[in-house]
CSV table of C-alpha atoms in Angstrom, one decimal:
chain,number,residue,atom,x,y,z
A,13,UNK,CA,139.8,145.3,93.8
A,14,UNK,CA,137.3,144.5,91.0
A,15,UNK,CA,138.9,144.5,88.1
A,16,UNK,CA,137.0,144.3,84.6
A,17,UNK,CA,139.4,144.4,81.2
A,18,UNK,CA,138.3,145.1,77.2
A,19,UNK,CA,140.4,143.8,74.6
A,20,UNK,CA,141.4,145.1,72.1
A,21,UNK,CA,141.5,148.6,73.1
A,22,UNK,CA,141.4,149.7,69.6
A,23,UNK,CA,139.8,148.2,66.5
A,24,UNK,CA,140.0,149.1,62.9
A,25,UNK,CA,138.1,147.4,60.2
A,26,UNK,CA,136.7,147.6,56.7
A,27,UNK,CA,133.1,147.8,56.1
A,28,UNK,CA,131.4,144.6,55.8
A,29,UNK,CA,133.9,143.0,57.8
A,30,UNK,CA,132.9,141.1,61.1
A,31,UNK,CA,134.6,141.9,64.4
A,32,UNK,CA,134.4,140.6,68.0
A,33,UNK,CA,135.6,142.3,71.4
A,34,UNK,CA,135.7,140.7,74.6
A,35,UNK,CA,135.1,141.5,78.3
A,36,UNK,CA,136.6,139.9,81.1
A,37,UNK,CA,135.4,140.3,84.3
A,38,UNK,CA,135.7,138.7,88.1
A,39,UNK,CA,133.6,135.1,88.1
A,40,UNK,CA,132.9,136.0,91.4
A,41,UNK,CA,129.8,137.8,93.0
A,42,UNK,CA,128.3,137.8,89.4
A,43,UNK,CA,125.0,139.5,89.3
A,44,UNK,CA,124.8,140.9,85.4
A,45,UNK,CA,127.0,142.3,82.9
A,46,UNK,CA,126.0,145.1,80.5
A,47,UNK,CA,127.0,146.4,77.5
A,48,UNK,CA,126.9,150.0,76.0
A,49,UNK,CA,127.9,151.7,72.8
A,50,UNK,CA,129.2,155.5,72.9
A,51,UNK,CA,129.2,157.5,70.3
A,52,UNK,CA,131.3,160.8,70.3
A,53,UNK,CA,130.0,163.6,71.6
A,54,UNK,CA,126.5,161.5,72.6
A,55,UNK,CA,125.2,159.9,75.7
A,56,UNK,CA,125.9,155.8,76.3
A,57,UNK,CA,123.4,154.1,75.0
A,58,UNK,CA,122.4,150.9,76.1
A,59,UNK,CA,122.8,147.6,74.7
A,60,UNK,CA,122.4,144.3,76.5
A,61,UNK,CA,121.3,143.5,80.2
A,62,UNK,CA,122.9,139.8,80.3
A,63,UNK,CA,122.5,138.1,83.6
A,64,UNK,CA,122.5,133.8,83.2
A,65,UNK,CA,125.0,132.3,82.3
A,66,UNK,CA,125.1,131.1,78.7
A,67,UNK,CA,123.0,133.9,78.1
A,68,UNK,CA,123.0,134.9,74.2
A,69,UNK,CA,121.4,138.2,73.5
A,70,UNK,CA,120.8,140.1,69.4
A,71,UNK,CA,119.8,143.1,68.8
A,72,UNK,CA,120.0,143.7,64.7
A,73,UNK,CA,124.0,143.0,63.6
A,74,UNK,CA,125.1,143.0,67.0
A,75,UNK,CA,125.1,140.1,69.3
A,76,UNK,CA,126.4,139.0,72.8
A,77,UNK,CA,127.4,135.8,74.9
A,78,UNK,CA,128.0,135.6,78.2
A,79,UNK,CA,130.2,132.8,80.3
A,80,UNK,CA,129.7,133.8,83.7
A,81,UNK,CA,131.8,130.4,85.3
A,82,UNK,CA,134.9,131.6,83.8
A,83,UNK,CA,134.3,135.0,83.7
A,84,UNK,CA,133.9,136.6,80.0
A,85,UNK,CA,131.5,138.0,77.8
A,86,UNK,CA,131.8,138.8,73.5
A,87,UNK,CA,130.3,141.4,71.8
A,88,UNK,CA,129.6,140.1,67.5
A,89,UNK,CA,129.1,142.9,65.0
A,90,UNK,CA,128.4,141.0,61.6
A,91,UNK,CA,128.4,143.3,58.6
A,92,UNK,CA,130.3,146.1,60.3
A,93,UNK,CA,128.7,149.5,58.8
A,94,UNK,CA,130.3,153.1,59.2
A,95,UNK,CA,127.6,154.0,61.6
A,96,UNK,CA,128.8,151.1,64.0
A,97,UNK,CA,132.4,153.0,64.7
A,98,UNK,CA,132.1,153.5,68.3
A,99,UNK,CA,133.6,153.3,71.6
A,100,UNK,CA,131.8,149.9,73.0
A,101,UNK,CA,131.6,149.6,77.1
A,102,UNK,CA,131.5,146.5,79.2
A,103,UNK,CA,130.3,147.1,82.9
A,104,UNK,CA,130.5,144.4,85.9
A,105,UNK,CA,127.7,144.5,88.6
A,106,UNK,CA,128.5,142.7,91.4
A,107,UNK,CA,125.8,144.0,94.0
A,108,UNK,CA,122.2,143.1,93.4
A,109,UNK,CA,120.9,146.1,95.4
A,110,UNK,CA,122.9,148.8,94.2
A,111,UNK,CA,123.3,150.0,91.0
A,112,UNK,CA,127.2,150.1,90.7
A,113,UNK,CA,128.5,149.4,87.8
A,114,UNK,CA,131.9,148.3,86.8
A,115,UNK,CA,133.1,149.5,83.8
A,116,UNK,CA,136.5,148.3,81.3
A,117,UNK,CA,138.0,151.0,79.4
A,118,UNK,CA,136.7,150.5,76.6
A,119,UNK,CA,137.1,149.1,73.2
A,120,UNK,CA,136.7,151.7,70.1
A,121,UNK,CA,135.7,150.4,66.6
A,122,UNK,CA,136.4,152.3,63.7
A,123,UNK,CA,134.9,150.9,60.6
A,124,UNK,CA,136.6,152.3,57.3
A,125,UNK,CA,134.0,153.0,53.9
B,8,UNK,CA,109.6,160.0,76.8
B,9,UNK,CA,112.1,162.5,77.7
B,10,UNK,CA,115.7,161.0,78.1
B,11,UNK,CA,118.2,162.1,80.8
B,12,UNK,CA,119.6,165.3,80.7
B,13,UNK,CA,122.5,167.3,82.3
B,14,UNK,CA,123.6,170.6,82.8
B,15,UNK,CA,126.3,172.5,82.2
B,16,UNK,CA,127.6,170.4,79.0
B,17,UNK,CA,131.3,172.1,80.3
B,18,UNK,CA,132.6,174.0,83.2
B,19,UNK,CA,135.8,175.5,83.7
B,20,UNK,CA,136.7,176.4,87.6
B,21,UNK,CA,140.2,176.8,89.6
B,22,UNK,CA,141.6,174.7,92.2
B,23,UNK,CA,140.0,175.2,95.3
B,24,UNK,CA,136.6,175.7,94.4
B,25,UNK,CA,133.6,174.4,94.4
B,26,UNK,CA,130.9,172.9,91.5
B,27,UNK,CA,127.1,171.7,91.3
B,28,UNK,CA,126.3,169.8,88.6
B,29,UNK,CA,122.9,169.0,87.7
B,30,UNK,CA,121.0,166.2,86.2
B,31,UNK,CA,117.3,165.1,85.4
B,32,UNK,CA,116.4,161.5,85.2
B,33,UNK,CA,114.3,159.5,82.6
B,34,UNK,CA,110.5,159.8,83.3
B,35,UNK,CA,109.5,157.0,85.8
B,36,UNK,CA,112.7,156.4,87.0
B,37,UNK,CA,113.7,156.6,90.6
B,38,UNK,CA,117.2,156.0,90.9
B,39,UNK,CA,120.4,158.2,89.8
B,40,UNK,CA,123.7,157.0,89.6
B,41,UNK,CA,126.8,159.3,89.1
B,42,UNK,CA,129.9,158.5,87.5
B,43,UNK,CA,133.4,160.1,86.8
B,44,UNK,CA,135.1,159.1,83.4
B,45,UNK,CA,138.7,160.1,83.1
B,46,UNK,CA,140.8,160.5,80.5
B,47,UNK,CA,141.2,157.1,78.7
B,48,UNK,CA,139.3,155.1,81.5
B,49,UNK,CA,135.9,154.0,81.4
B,50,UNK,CA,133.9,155.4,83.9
B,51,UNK,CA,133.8,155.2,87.7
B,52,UNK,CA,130.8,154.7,89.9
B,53,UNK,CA,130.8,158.0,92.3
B,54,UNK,CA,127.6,157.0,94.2
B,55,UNK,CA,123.7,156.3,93.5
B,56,UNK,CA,120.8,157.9,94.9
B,57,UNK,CA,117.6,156.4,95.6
B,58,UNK,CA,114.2,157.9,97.2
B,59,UNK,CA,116.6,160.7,98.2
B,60,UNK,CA,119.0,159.1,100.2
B,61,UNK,CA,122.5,157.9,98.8
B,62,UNK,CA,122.0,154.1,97.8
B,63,UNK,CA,126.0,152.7,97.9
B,64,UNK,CA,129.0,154.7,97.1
B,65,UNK,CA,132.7,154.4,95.3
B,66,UNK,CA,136.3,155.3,96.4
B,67,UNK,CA,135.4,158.8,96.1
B,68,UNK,CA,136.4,160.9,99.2
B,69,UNK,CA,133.6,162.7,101.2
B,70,UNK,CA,134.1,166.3,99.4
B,71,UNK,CA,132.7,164.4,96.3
B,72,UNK,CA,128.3,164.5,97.8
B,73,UNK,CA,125.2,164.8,96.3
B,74,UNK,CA,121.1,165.2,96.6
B,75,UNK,CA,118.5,163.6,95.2
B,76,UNK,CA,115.0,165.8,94.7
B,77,UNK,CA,111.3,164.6,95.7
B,78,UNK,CA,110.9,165.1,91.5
B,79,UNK,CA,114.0,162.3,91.3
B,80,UNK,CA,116.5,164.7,90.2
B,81,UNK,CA,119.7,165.0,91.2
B,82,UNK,CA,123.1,167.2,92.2
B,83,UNK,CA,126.7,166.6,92.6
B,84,UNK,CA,128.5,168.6,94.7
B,85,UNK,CA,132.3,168.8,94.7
B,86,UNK,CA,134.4,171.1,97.0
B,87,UNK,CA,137.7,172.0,97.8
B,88,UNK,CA,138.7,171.1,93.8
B,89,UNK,CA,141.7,169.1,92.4
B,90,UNK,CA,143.4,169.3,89.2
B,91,UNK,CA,142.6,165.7,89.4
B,92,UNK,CA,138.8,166.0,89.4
B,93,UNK,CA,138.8,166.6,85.4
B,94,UNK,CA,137.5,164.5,84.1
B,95,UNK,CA,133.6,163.9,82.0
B,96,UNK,CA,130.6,163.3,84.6
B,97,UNK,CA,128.2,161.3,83.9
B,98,UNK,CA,124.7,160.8,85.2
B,99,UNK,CA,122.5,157.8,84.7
B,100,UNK,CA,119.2,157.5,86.0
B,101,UNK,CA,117.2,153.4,86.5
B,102,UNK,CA,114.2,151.9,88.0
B,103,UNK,CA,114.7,150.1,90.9
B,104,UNK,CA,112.1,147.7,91.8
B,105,UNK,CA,112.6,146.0,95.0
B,106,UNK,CA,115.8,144.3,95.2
B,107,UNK,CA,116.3,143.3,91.3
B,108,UNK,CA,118.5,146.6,90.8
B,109,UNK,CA,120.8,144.8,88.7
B,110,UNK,CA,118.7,143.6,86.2
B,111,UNK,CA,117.4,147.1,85.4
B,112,UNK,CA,119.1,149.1,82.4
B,113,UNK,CA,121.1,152.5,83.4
B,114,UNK,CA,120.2,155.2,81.1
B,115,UNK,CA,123.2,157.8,81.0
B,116,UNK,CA,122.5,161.2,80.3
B,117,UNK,CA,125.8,163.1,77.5
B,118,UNK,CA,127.8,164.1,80.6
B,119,UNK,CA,129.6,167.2,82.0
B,120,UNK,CA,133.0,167.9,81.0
B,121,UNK,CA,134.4,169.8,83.8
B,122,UNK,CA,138.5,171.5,83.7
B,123,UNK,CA,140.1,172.2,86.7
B,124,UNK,CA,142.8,174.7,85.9
């Protein structure tokens, strides 16, 4: 059994405080490793596609690295902002000719004004 | 661009029925993926259609089925319910080109929050 694990589950921070989650994932049958961001009551919305080893990815305050030989990746947010409170998804795909994903539980930021 | 969309947003049935749930894929996309996210777990990989036939499928047991439409939307069908089958579903449609599925972003649509009473 696959197994892919968030940590923390639960984050609280002040604004303008940097955080880091991680995802942990089997080293094993690696094909890429994506991350989402889930906002209550909207739809996942995509945030990386990260599929090399070493692989660093940005997009605005929130980066990503990826260590596919030992199995983990970190999601950055520098500067956390109200707007970036969030449930923040991690999903393992092991099969490069299917689209099943893998998917941790979760790690959900709340950012404090 | 439209994004993806599903319909109902909720549902309420009884054990012992059955439910269709619907979903529309991303224009240009081909592929639809359905997923079941419990309470406090992230979400689990139902099955994925592609071109119309099912493309690889989780631990879900057969009454869990779906269809894919020439227009690339896309169905689940779930008979015989269980308490146990409430839970959000999500939908998420992709563009699989040749054999690099994995490197293609899934685009989920808000979901379907079905209760099984």
């Amino acid at each position: 059994i696959l197994n892919v694990e968030q940590s923390p589950q639960s984050l609280h921070v002040q604004e303008g405080d940097s955080t880091n989650f991680t995802c942990s994932f089997p080293s094993s049958n690696f094909y890429a490793l994506h991350w989402y961001r889930w906002e209550t009551a909207k739809s996942p919305e995509a945030l990386f596609v990260m599929t090399l080893n070493g692989d660093e990815k940005k997009k605005g305050r929130i980066s990503a690295t990826l260590n596919t030989k030992e199995g983990y990746s970190y999601l950055y947010i520098k500067g956390s902002q109200p707007e970036d409170s969030a449930t923040y998804l991690c999903a393992f795909h092991g099969s490069s000719n299917t689209g099943k994903l893998i998917f941790g539980q979760g790690t959900t930021l709340q950012v404090k004004p | 661009e439209t994004g993806v969309t599903q319909s109902p947003t909720h549902l309420i049935k009884t054990r012992g029925q059955q439910v269709t749930l619907r979903c529309s894929s991303q224009s240009g996309h081909n592929t639809v993926s359905w997923y079941q996210q419990a309470l406090g777990q992230g979400p689990q990989f139902i099955f994925q259609y592609y071109r119309e036939e099912e493309n690889g499928r989780g631990n879900f047991p057969p009454r869990f089925s779906g269809l894919q439409f020439p227009n690339y939307s896309s169905e689940l069908n779930v008979n015989a319910l269980e308490l146990d089958d409430s839970a959000l579903y999500l939908c998420a449609s992709s563009l699989k080109r040749g054999a690099l599925q994995y490197q293609e972003t899934q685009y989920f649509g808000p979901g379907t929050r079905l209760l099984v009473l």
